[in-house]
PDB file of C-alpha atoms in Angstrom:
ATOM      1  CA  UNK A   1      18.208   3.964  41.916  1.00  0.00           C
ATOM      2  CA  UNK A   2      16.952   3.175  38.377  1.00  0.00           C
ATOM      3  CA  UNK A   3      13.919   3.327  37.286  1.00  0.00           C
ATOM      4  CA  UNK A   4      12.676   0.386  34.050  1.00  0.00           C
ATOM      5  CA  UNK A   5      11.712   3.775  32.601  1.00  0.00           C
ATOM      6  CA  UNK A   6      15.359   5.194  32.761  1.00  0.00           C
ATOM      7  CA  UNK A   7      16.897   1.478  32.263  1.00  0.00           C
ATOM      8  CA  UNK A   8      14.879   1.257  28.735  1.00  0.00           C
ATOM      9  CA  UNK A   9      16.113   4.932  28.243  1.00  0.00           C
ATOM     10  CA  UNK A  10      20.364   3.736  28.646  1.00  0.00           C
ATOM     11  CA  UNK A  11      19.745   0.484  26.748  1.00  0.00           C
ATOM     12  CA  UNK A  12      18.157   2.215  23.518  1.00  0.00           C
ATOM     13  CA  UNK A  13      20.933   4.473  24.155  1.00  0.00           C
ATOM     14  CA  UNK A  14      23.843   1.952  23.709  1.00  0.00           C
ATOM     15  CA  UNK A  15      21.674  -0.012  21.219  1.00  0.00           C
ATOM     16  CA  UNK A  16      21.505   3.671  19.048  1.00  0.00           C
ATOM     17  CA  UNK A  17      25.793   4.133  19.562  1.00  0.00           C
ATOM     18  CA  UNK A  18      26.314   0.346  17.803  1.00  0.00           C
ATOM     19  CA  UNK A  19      27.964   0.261  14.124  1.00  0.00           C
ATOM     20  CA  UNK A  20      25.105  -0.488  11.645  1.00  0.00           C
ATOM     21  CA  UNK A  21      25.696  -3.776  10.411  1.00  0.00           C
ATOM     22  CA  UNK A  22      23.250  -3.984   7.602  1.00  0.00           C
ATOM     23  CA  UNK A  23      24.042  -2.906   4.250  1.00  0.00           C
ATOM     24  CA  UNK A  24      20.543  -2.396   3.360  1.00  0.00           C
ATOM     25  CA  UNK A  25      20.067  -0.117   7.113  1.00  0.00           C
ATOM     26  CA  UNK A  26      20.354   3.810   6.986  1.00  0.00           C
ATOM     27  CA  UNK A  27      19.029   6.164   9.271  1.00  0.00           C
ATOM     28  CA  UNK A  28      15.691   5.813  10.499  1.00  0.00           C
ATOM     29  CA  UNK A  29      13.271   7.780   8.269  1.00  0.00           C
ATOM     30  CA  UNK A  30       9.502   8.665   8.334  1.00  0.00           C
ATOM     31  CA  UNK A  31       7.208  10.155   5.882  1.00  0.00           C
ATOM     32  CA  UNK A  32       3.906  11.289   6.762  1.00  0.00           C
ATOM     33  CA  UNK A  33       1.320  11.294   4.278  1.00  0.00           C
ATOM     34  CA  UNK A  34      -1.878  12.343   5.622  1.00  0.00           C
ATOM     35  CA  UNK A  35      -3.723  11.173   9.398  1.00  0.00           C
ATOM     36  CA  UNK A  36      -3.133   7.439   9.610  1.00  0.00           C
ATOM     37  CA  UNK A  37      -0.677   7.143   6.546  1.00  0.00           C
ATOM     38  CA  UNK A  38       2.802   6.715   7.904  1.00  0.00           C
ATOM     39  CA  UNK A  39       5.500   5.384   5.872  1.00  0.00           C
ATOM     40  CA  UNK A  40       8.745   4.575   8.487  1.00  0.00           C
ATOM     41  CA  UNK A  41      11.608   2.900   7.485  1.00  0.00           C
ATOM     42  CA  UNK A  42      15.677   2.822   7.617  1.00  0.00           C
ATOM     43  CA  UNK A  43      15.795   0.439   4.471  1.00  0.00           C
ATOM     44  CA  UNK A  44      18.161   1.723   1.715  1.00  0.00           C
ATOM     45  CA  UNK A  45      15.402  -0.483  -1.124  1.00  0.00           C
ATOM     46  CA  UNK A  46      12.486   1.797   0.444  1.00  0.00           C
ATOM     47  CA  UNK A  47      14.088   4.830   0.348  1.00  0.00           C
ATOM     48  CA  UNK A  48      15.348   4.500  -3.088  1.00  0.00           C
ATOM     49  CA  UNK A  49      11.660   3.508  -3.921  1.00  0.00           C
ATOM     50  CA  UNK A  50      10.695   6.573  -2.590  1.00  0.00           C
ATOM     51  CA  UNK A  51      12.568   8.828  -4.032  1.00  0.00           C
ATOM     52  CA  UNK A  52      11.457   7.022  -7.621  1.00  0.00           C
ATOM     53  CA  UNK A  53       8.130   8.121  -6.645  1.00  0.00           C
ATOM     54  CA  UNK A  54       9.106  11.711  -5.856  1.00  0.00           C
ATOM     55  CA  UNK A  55      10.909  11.779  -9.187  1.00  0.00           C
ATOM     56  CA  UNK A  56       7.912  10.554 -11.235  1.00  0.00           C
ATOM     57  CA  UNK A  57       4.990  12.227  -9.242  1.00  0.00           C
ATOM     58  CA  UNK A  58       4.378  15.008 -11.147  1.00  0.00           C
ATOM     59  CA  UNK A  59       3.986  13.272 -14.801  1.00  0.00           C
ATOM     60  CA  UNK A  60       0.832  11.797 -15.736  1.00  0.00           C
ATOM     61  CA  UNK A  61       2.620   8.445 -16.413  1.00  0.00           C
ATOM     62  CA  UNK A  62       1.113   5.059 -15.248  1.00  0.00           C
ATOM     63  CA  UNK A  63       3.132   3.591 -12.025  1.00  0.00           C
ATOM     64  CA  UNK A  64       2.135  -0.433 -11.561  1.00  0.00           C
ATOM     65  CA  UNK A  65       3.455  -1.323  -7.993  1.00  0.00           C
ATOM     66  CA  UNK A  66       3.381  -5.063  -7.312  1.00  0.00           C
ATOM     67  CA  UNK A  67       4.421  -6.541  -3.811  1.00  0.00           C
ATOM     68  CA  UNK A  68       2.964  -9.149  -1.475  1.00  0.00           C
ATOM     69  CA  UNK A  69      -0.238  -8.881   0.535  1.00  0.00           C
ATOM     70  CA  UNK A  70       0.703  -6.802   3.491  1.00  0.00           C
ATOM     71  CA  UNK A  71       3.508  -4.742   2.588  1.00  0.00           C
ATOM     72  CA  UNK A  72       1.825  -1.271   1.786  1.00  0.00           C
ATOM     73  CA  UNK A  73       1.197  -0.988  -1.489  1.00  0.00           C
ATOM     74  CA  UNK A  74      -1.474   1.598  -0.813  1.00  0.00           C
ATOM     75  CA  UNK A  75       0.900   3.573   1.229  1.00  0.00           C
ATOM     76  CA  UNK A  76       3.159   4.186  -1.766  1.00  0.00           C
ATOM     77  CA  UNK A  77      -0.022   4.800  -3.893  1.00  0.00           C
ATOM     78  CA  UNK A  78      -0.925   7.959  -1.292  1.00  0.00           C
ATOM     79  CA  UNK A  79       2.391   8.872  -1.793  1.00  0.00           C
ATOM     80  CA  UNK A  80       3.048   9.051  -4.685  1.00  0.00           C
ATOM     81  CA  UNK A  81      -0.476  11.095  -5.076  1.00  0.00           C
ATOM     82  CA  UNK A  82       0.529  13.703  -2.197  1.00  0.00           C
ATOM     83  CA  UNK A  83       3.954  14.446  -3.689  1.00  0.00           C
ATOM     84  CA  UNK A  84       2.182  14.867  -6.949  1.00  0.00           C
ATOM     85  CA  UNK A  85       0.550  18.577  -8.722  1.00  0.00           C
ATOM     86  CA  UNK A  86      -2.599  16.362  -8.648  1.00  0.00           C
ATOM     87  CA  UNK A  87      -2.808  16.659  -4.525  1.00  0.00           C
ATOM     88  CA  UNK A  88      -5.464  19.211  -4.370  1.00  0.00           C
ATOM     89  CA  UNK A  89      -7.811  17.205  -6.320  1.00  0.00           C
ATOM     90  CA  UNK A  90      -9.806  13.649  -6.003  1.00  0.00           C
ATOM     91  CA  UNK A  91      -7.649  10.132  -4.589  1.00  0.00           C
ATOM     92  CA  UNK A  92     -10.097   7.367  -5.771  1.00  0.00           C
ATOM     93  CA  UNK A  93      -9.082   3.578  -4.633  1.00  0.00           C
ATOM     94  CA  UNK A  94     -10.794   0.880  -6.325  1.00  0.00           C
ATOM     95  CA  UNK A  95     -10.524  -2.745  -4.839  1.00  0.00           C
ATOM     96  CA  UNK A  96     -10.771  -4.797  -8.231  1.00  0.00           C
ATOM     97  CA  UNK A  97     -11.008  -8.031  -6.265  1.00  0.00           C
ATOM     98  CA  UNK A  98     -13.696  -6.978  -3.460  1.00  0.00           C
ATOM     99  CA  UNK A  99     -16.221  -5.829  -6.503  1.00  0.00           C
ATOM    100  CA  UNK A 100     -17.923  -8.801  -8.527  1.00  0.00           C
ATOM    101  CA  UNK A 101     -17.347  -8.918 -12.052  1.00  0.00           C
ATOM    102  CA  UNK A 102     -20.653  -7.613 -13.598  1.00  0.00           C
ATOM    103  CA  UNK A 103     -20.485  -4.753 -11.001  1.00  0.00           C
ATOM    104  CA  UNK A 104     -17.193  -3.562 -11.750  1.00  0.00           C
ATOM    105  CA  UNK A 105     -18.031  -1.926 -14.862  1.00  0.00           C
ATOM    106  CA  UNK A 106     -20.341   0.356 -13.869  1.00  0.00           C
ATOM    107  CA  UNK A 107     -18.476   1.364 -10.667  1.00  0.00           C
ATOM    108  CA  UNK A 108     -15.654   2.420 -12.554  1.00  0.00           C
ATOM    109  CA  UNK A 109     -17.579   3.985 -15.582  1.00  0.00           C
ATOM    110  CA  UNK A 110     -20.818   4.901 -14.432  1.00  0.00           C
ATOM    111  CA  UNK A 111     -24.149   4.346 -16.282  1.00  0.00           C
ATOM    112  CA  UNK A 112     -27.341   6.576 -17.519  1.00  0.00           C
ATOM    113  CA  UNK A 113     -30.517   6.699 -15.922  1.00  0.00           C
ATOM    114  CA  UNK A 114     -32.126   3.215 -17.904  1.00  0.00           C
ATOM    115  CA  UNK A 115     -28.990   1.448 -19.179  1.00  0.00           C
ATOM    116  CA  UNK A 116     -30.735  -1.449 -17.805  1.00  0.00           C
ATOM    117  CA  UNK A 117     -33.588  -2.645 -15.338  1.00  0.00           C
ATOM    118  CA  UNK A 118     -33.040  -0.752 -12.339  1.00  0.00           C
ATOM    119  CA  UNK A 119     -31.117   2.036 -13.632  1.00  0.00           C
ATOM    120  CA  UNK A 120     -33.176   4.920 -12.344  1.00  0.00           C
ATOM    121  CA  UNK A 121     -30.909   7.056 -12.113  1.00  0.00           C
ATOM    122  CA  UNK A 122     -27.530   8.039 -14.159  1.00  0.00           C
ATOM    123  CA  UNK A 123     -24.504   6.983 -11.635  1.00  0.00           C
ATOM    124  CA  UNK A 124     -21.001   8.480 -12.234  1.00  0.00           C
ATOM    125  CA  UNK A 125     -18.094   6.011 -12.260  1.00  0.00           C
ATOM    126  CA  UNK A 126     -15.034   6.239 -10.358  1.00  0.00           C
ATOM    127  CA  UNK A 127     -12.942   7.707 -13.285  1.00  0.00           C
ATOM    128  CA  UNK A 128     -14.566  10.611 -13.277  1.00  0.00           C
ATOM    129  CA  UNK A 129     -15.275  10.871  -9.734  1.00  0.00           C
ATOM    130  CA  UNK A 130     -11.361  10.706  -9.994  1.00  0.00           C
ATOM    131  CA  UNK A 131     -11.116  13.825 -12.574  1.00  0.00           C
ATOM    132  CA  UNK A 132      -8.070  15.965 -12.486  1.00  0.00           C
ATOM    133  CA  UNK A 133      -6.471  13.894  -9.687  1.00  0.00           C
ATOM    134  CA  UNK A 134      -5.452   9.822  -9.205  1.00  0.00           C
ATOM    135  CA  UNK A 135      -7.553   6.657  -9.757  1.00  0.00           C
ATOM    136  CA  UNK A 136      -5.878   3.559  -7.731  1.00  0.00           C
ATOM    137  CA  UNK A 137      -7.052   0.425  -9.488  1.00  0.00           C
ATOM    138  CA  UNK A 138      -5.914  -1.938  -6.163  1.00  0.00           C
ATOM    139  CA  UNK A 139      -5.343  -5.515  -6.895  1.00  0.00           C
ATOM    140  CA  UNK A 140      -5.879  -5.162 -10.833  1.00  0.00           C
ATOM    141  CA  UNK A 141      -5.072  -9.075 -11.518  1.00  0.00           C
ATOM    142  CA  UNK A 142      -8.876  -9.809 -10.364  1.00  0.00           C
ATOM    143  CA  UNK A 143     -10.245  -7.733 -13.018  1.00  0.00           C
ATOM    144  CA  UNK A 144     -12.096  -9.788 -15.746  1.00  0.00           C
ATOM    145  CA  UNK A 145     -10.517 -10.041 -19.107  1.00  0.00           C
ATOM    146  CA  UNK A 146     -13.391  -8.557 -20.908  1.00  0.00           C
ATOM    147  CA  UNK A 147     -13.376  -5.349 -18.691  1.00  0.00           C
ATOM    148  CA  UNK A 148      -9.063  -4.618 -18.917  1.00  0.00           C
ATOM    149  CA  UNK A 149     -10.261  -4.336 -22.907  1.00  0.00           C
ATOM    150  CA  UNK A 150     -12.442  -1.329 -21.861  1.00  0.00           C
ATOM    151  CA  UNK A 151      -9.951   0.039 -19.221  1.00  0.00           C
ATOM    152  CA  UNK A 152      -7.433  -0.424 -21.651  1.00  0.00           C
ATOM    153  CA  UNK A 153      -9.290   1.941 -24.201  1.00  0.00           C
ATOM    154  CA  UNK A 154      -9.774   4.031 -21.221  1.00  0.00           C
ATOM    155  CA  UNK A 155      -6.232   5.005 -20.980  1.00  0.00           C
ATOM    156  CA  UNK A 156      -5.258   4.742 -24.799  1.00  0.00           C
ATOM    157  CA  UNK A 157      -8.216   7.553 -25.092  1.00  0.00           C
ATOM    158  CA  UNK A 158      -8.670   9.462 -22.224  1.00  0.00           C
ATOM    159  CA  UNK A 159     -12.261   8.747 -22.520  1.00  0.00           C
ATOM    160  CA  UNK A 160     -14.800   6.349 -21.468  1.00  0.00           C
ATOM    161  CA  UNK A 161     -18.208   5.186 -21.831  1.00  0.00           C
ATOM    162  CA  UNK A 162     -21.064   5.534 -19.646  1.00  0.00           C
ATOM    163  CA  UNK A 163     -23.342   2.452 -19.416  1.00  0.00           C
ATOM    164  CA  UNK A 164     -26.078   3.336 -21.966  1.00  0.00           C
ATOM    165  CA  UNK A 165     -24.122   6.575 -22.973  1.00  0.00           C
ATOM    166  CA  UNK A 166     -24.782   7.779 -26.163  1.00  0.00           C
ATOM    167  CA  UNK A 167     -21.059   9.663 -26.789  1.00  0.00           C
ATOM    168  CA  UNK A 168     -17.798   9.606 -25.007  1.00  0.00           C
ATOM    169  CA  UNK A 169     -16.557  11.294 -21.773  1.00  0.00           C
ATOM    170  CA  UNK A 170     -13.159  12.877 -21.436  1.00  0.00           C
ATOM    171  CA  UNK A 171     -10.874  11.750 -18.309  1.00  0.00           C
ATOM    172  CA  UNK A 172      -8.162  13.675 -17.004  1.00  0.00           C
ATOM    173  CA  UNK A 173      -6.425  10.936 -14.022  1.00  0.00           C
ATOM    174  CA  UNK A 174      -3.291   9.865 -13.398  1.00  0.00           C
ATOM    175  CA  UNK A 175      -3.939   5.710 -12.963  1.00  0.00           C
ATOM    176  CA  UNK A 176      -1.928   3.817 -10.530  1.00  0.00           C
ATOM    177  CA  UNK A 177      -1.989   0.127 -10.459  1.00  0.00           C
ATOM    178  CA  UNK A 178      -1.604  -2.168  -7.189  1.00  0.00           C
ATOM    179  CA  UNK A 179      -0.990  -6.212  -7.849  1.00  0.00           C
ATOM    180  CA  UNK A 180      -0.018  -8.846  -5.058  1.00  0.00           C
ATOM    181  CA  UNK A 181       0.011 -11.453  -8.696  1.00  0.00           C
ATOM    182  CA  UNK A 182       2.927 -12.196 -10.616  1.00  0.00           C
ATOM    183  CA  UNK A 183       1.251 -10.507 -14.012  1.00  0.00           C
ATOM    184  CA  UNK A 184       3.221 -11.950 -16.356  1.00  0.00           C
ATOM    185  CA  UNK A 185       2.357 -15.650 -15.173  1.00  0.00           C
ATOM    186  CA  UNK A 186      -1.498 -14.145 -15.352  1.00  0.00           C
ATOM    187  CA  UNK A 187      -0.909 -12.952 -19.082  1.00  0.00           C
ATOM    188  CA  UNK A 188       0.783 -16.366 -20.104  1.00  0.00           C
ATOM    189  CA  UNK A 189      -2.296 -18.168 -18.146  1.00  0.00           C
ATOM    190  CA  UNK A 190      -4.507 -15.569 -20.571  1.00  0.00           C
ATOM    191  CA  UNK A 191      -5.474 -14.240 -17.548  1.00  0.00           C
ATOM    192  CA  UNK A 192      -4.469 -10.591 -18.100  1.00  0.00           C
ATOM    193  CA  UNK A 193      -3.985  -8.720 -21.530  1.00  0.00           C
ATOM    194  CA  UNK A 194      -0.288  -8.015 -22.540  1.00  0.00           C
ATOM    195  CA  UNK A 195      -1.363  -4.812 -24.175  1.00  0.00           C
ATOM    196  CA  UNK A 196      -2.749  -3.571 -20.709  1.00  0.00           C
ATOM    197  CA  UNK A 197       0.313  -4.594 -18.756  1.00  0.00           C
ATOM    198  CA  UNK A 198       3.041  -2.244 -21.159  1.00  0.00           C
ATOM    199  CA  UNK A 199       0.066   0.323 -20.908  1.00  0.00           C
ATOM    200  CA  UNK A 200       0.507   0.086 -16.882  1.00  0.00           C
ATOM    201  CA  UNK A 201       3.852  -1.097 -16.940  1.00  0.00           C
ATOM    202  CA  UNK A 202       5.641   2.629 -17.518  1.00  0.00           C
ATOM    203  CA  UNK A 203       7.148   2.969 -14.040  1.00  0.00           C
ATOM    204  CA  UNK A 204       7.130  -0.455 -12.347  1.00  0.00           C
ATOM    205  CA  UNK A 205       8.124  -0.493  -9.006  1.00  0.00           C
ATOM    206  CA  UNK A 206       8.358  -3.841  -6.369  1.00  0.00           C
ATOM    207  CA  UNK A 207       8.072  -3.762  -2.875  1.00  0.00           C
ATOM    208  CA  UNK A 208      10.173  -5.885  -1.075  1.00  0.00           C
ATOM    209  CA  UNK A 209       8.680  -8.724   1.663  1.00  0.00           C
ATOM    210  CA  UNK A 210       9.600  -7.502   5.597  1.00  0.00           C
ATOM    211  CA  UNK A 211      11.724 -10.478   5.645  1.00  0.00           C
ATOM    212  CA  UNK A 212      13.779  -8.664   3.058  1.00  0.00           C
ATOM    213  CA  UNK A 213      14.322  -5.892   5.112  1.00  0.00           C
ATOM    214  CA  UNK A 214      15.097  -6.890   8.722  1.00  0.00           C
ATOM    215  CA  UNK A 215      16.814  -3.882   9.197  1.00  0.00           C
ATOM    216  CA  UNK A 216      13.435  -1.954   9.575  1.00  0.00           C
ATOM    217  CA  UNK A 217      12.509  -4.533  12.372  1.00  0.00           C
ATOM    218  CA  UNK A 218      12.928  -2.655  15.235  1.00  0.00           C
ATOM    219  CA  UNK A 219      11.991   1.112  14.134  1.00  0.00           C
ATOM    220  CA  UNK A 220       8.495  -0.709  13.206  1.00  0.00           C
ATOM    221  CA  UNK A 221       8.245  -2.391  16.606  1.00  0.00           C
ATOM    222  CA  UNK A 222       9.119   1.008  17.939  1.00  0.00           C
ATOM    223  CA  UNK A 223       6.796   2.537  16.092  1.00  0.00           C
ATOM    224  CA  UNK A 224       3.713   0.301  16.577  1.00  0.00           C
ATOM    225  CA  UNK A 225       4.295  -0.341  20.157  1.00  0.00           C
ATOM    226  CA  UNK A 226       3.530   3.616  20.671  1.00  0.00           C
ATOM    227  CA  UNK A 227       0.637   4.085  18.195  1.00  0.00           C
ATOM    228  CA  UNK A 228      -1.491   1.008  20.259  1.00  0.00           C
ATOM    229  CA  UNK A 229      -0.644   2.147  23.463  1.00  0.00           C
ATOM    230  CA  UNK A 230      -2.045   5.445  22.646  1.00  0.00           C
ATOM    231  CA  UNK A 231      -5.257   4.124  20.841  1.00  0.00           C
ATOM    232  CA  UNK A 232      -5.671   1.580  23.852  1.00  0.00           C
ATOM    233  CA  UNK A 233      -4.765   4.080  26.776  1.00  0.00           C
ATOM    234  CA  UNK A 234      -2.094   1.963  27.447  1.00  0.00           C
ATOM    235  CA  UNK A 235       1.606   2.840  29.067  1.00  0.00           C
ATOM    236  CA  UNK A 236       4.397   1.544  26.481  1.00  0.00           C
ATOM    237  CA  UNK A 237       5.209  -2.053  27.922  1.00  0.00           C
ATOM    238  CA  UNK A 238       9.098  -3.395  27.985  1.00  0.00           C
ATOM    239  CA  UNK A 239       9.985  -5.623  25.343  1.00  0.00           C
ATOM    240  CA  UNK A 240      12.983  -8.319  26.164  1.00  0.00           C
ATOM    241  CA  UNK A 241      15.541  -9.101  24.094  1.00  0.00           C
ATOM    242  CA  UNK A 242      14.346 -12.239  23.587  1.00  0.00           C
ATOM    243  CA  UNK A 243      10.666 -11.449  22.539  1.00  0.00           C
ATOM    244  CA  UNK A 244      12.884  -8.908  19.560  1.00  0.00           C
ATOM    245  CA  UNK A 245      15.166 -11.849  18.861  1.00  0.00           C
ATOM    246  CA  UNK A 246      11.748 -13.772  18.425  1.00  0.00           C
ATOM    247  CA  UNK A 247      10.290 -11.271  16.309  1.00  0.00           C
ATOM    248  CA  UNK A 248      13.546 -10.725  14.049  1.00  0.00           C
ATOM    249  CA  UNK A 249      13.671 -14.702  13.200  1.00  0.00           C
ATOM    250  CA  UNK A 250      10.288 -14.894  12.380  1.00  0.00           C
ATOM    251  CA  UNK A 251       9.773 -14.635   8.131  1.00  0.00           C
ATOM    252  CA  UNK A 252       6.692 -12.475   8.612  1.00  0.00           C
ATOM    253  CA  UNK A 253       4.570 -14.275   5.690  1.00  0.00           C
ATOM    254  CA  UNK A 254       1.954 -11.414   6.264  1.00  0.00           C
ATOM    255  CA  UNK A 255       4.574  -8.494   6.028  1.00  0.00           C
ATOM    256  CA  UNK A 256       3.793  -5.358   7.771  1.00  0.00           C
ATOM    257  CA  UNK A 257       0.463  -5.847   8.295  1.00  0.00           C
ATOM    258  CA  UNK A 258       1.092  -8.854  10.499  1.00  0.00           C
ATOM    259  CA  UNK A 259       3.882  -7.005  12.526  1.00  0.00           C
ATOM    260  CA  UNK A 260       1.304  -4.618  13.480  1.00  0.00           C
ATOM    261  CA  UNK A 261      -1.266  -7.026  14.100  1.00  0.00           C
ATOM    262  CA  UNK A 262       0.665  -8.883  16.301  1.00  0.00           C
ATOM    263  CA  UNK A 263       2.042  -6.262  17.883  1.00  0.00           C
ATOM    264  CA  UNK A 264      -1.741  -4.315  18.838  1.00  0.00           C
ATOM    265  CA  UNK A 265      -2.109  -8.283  20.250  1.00  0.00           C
ATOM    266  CA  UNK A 266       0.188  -8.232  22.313  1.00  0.00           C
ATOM    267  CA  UNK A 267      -0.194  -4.575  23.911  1.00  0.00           C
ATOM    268  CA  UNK A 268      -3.663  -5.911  24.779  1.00  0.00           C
ATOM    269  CA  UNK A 269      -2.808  -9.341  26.374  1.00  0.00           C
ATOM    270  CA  UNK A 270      -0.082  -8.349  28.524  1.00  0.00           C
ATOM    271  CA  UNK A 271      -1.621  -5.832  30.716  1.00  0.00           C
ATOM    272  CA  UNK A 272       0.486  -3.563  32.111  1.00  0.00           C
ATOM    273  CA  UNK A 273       2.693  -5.753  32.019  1.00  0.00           C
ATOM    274  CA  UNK A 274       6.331  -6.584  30.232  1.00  0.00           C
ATOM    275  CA  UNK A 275       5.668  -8.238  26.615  1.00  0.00           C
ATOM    276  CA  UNK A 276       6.811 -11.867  26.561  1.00  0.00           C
ATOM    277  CA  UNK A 277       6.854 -14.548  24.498  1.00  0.00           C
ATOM    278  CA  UNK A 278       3.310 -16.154  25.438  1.00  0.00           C
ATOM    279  CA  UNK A 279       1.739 -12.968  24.238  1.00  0.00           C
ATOM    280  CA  UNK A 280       3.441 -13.193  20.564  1.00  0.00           C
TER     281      UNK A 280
END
């Protein structure tokens, strides 16, 4: 007698033996890049893309990565940093659109002890908190005009300006820019400076939408079923054809991200249970 355990075993079996019938589908890879930073795919576009990265990571050259909400960005960010010679020292992320405007400045370059009225103390910026490794400047778009001036000097230089400072600082980091924006509508809107976008610009990269890459579908699924059955104590439930048919049509508007959320969802609404469609 069969058990669903060794049923699910002789199904991914057969399903394995089929003829890939994707052009943009090779053999399922994954890339670990530190606890919790897991890049897995079988998409030719993402491998390529990474091996870009690997090719680049040890120059100091700007990499701008653009993409839509949900797709990793970060993830190529991190690794990009831990293939780099700059592993062993400082990964600072910066969310330009999380930090308001007149706040941003001195986050990123610091201030001295009575720059201004409540400056009792001299703070030190994320660039140099980033010194000698890689400053992520995530979702750049949202940065104010008046600020990608100074940033912009920033990485013409190599130096940067304390709040208050009285002389220059010397930076040593490798920047890496994250954008879910179209930048050239921004900089035709006057939104973002030209100058700063060729400065950023050396080695553009785009991640492509899930929908663009439906041959990852199922190692993700895979993948995501087993990672919130283990957080949630949880044995892996069976997934019908017709729930992966249902997932596969879908055009996944919030990329990855919403794969996995929907996927956690559903590993905590069906019980023990099989995963059907009233729990997508």
């Amino acid at each position: 007698p069969f058990s669903l355990d060794d049923l699910e075993s002789v199904v991914k079996n057969v399903l394995n033996a089929r003829p890939k019938d994707r052009g943009d589908e090779s053999e399922a890879s994954e890339e670990r890049i530190g606890p919790g930073f897991e890049i897995i795919t079988r998409s030719r576009r993402i491998l390529s893309i990474l091996d870009v990265l690997k090719t680049v990571a040890k120059s100091k050259s700007s990499v701008l990565i653009q993409g839509e909400s949900g797709t990793g960005k970060e993830l190529f960010a991190r690794f990009l940093y831990r293939h780099s010679n700059r592993r062993d020292n400082p990964f600072v992320a910066v969310n330009c659109a999380a930090i308001p405007h007149n706040l941003l400045e001195s986050e990123m370059f610091g201030f001295e002890k009575g720059a201004f009225t409540g400056a009792s103390f001299r703070k030190i910026g994320k660039f140099e908190l980033a010194q000698g490794g890689t400053l992520l400047l995530d979702e750049i778009s949202e940065m104010d005009v008046q600020l990608q001036a100074k940033l912009l000097r920033a990485l013409q230089e190599s130096e940067i300006d304390r709040l208050g400072g009285k002389e220059p600082v010397s930076v040593d980091v490798r920047i890496i820019a994250t954008t879910n924006r179209d930048l050239k509508k921004r900089i035709a809107e006057e939104r973002f400076r030209e100058d700063l976008y060729y400065r950023l610009n050396v080695i553009p990269l785009r991640i492509p939408p899930l929908r663009e890459r439906k041959g990852d579908m199922d190692v993700l699924i895979d993948h995501f079923l087993e990672k919130y059955c283990v957080i949630n104590g949880r044995q892996k439930p069976f997934l019908s054809g017709e729930v992966r048919s249902l997932l596969q049509q879908y055009s996944w508007p919030g990329n990855v991200r919403e794969l996995e959320n929907v996927i956690e969802r559903a590993i905590l609404l069906c019980g023990n249970c099989a995963i059907g469609p009233e729990h997508l």
